[in-house]
Coordinates of N, CA and C in Angstrom, one line a residue:
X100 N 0.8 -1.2 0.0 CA 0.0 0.0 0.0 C 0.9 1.3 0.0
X101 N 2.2 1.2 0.9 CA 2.7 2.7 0.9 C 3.4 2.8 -0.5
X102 N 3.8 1.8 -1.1 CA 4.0 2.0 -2.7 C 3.1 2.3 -3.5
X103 N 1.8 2.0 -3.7 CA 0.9 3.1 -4.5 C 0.7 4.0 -3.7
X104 N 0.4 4.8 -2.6 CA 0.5 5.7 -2.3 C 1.6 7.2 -2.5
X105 N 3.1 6.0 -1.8 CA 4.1 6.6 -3.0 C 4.1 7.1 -4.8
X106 N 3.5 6.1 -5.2 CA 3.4 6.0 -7.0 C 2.3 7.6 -7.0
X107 N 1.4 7.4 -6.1 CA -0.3 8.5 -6.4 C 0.4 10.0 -6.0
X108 N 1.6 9.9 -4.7 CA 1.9 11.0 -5.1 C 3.0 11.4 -6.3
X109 N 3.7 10.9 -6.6 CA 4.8 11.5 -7.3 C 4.0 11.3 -8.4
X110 N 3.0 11.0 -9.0 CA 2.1 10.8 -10.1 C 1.4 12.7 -10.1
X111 N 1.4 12.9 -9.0 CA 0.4 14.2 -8.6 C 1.3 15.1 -8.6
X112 N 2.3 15.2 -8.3 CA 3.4 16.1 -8.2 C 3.4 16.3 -9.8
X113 N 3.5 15.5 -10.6 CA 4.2 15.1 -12.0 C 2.8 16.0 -12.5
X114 N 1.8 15.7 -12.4 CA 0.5 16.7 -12.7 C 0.3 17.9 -12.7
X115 N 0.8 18.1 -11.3 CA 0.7 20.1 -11.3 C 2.1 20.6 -11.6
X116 N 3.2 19.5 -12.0 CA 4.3 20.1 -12.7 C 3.7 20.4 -14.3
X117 N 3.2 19.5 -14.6 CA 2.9 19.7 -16.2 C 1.4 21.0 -15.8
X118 N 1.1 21.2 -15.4 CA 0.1 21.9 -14.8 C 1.2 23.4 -15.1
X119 N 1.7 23.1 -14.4 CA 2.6 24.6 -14.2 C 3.3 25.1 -15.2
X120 N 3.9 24.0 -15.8 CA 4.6 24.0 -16.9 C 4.1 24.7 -18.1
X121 N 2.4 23.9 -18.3 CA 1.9 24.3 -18.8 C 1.3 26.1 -19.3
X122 N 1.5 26.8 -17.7 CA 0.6 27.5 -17.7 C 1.7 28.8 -17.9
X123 N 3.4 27.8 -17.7 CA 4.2 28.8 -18.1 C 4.1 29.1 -19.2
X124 N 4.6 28.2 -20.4 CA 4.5 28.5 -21.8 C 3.4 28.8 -21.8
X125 N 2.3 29.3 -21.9 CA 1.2 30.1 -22.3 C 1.8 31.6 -21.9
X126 N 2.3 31.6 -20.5 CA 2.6 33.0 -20.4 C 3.6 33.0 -21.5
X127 N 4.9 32.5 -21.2 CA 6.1 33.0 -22.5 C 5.8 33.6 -23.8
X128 N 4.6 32.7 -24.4 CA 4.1 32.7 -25.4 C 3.1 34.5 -25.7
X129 N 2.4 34.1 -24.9 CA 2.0 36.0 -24.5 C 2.9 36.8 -24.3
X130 N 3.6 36.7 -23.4 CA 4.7 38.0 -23.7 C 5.2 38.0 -24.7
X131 N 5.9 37.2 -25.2 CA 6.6 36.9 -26.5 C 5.7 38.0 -27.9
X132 N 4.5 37.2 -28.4 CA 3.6 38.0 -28.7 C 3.8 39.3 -28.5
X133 N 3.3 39.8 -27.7 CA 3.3 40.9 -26.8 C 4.6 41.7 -27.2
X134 N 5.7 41.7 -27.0 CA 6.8 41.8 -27.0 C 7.0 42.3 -28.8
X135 N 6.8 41.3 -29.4 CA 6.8 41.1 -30.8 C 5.8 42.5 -31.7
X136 N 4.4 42.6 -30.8 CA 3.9 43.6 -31.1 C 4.2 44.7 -31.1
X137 N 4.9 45.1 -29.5 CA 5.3 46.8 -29.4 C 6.5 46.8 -30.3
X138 N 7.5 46.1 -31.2 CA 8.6 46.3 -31.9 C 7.7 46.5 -33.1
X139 N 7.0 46.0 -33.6 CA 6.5 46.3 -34.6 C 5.6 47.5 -34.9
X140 N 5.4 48.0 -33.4 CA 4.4 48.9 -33.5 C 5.4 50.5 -33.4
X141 N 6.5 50.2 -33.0 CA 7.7 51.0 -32.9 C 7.8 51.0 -34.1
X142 N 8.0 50.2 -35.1 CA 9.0 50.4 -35.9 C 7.7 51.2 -37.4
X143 N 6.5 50.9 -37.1 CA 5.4 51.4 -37.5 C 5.5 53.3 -37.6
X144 N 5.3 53.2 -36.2 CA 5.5 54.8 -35.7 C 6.8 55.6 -36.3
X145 N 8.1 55.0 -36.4 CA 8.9 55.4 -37.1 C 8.7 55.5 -38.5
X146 N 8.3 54.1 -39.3 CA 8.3 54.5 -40.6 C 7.2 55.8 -41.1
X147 N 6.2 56.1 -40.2 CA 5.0 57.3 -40.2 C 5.3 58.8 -40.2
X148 N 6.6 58.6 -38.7 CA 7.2 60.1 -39.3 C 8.4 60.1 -40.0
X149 N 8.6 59.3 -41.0 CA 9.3 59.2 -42.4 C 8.6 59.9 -42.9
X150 N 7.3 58.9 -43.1 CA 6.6 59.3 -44.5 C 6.2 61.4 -44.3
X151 N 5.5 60.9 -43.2 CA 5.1 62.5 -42.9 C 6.2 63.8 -43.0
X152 N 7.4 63.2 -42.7 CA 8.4 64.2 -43.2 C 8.7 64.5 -44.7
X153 N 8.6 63.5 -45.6 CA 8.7 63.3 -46.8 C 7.6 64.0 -47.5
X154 N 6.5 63.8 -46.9 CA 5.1 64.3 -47.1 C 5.3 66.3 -47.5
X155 N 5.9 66.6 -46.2 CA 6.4 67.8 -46.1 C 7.3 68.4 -47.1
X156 N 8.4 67.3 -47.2 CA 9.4 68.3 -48.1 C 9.3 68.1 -49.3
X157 N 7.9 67.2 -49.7 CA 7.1 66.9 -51.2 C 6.3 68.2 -51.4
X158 N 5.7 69.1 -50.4 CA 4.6 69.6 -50.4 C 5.2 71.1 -50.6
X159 N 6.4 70.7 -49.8 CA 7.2 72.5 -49.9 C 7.6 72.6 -51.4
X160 N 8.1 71.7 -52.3 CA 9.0 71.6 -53.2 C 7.7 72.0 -54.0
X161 N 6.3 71.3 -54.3 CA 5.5 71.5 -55.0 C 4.7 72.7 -54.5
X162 N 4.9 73.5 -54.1 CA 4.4 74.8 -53.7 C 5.5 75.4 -54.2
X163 N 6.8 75.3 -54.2 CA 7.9 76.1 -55.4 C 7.9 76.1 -56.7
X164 N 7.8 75.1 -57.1 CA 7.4 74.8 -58.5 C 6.3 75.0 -58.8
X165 N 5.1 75.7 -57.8 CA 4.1 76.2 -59.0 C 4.4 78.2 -58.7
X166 N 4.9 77.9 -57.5 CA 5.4 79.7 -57.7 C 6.5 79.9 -59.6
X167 N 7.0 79.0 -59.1 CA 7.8 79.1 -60.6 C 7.1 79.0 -61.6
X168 N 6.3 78.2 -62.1 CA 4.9 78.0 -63.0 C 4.9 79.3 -63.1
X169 N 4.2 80.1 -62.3 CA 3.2 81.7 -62.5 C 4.4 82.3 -62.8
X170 N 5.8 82.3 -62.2 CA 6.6 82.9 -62.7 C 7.0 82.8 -64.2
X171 N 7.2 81.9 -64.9 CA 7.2 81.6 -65.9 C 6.0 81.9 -67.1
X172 N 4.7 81.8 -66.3 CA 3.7 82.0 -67.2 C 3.7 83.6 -67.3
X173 N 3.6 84.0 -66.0 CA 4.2 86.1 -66.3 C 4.9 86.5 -67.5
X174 N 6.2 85.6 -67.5 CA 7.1 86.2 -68.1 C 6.8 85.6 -69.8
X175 N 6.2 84.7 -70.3 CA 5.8 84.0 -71.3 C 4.6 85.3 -72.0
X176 N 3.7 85.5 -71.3 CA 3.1 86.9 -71.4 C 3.2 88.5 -71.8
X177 N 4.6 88.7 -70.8 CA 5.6 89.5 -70.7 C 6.4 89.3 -72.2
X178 N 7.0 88.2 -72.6 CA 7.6 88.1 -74.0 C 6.2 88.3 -75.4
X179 N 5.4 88.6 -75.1 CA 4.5 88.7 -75.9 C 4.0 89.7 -76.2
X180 N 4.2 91.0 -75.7 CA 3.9 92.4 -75.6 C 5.1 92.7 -76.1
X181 N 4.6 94.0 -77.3 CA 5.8 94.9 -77.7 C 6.7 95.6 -77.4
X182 N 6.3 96.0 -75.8 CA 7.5 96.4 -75.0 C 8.9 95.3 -74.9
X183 N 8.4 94.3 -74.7 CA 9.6 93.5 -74.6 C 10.7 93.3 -76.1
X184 N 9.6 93.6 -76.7 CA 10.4 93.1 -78.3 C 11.0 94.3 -78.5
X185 N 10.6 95.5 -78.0 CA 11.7 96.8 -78.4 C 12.8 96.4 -77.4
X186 N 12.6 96.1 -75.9 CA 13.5 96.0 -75.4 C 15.0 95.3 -75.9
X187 N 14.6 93.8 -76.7 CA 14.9 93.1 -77.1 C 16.1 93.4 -78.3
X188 N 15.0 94.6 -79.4 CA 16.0 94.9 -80.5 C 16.6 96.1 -79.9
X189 N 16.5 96.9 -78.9 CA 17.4 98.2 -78.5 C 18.6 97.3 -77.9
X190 N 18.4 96.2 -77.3 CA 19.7 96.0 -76.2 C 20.2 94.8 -76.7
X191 N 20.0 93.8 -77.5 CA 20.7 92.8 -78.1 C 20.8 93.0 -79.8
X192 N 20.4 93.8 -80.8 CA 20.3 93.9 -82.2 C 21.0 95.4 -82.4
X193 N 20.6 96.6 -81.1 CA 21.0 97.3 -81.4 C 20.1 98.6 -82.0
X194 N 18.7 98.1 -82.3 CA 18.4 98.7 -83.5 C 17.4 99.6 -82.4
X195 N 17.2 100.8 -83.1 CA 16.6 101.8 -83.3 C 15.3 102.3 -83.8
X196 N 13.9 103.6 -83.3 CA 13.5 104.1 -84.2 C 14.0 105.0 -85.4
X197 N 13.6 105.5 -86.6 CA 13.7 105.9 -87.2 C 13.7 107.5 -86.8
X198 N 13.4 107.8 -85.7 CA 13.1 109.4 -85.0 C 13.9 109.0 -84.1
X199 N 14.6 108.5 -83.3 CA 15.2 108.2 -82.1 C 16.8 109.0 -82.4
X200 N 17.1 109.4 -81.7 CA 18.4 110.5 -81.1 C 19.1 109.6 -80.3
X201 N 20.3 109.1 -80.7 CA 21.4 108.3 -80.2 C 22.5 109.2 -79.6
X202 N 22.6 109.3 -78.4 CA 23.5 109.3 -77.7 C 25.2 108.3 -77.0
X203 N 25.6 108.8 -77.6 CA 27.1 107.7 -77.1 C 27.7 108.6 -76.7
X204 N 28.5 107.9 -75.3 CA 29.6 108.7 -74.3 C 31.0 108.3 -74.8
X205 N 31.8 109.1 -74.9 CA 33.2 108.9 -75.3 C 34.0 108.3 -74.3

């Protein structure tokens, strides 16, 4: 008799070891998890203020380039009026009205 009694306990022991053992790996497993989520949720948050920075210096650059657009479109405008075309032949061709009074400095 004190041999199965012996056998019933170390049989019971052996039980709430697997018992425990058990209930460890479940925790490991959750933190682990767990663990695995905040890195990913880190590395999330980082990649976000990438983009958002990128976002930014997409948005500045395209707000320059349409100032330059209107700049360009001005001056496209600007070359289309006769003022500019006299400008044009007085200071690169040289040329003159036919009533115009030339002055040159010696």
């Amino acid at each position: 008799m004190a041999a199965r009694s012996v056998a019933k306990a170390k049989s019971r022991r052996i039980r709430e070891r697997n018992k425990n053992l058990g209930a460890w790996v479940i925790l490991l497993i959750v933190v682990l998890v767990l663990g695995v989520s905040t890195v990913g949720c880190m590395q999330l948050r980082q990649k976000n203020k990438a983009y958002q920075a990128r976002e930014e210096a997409l948005e500045e650059s395209l707000a320059e380039e349409e100032e330059r657009t209107e700049e360009l479109e001005e001056f496209e405008a600007y070359t289309q009026t006769k003022k500019y075309v006299e400008e044009v032949a007085k200071d690169k061709l040289g040329l003159v009205y036919e009533d115009e009074i030339i002055f040159k400095a010696e």
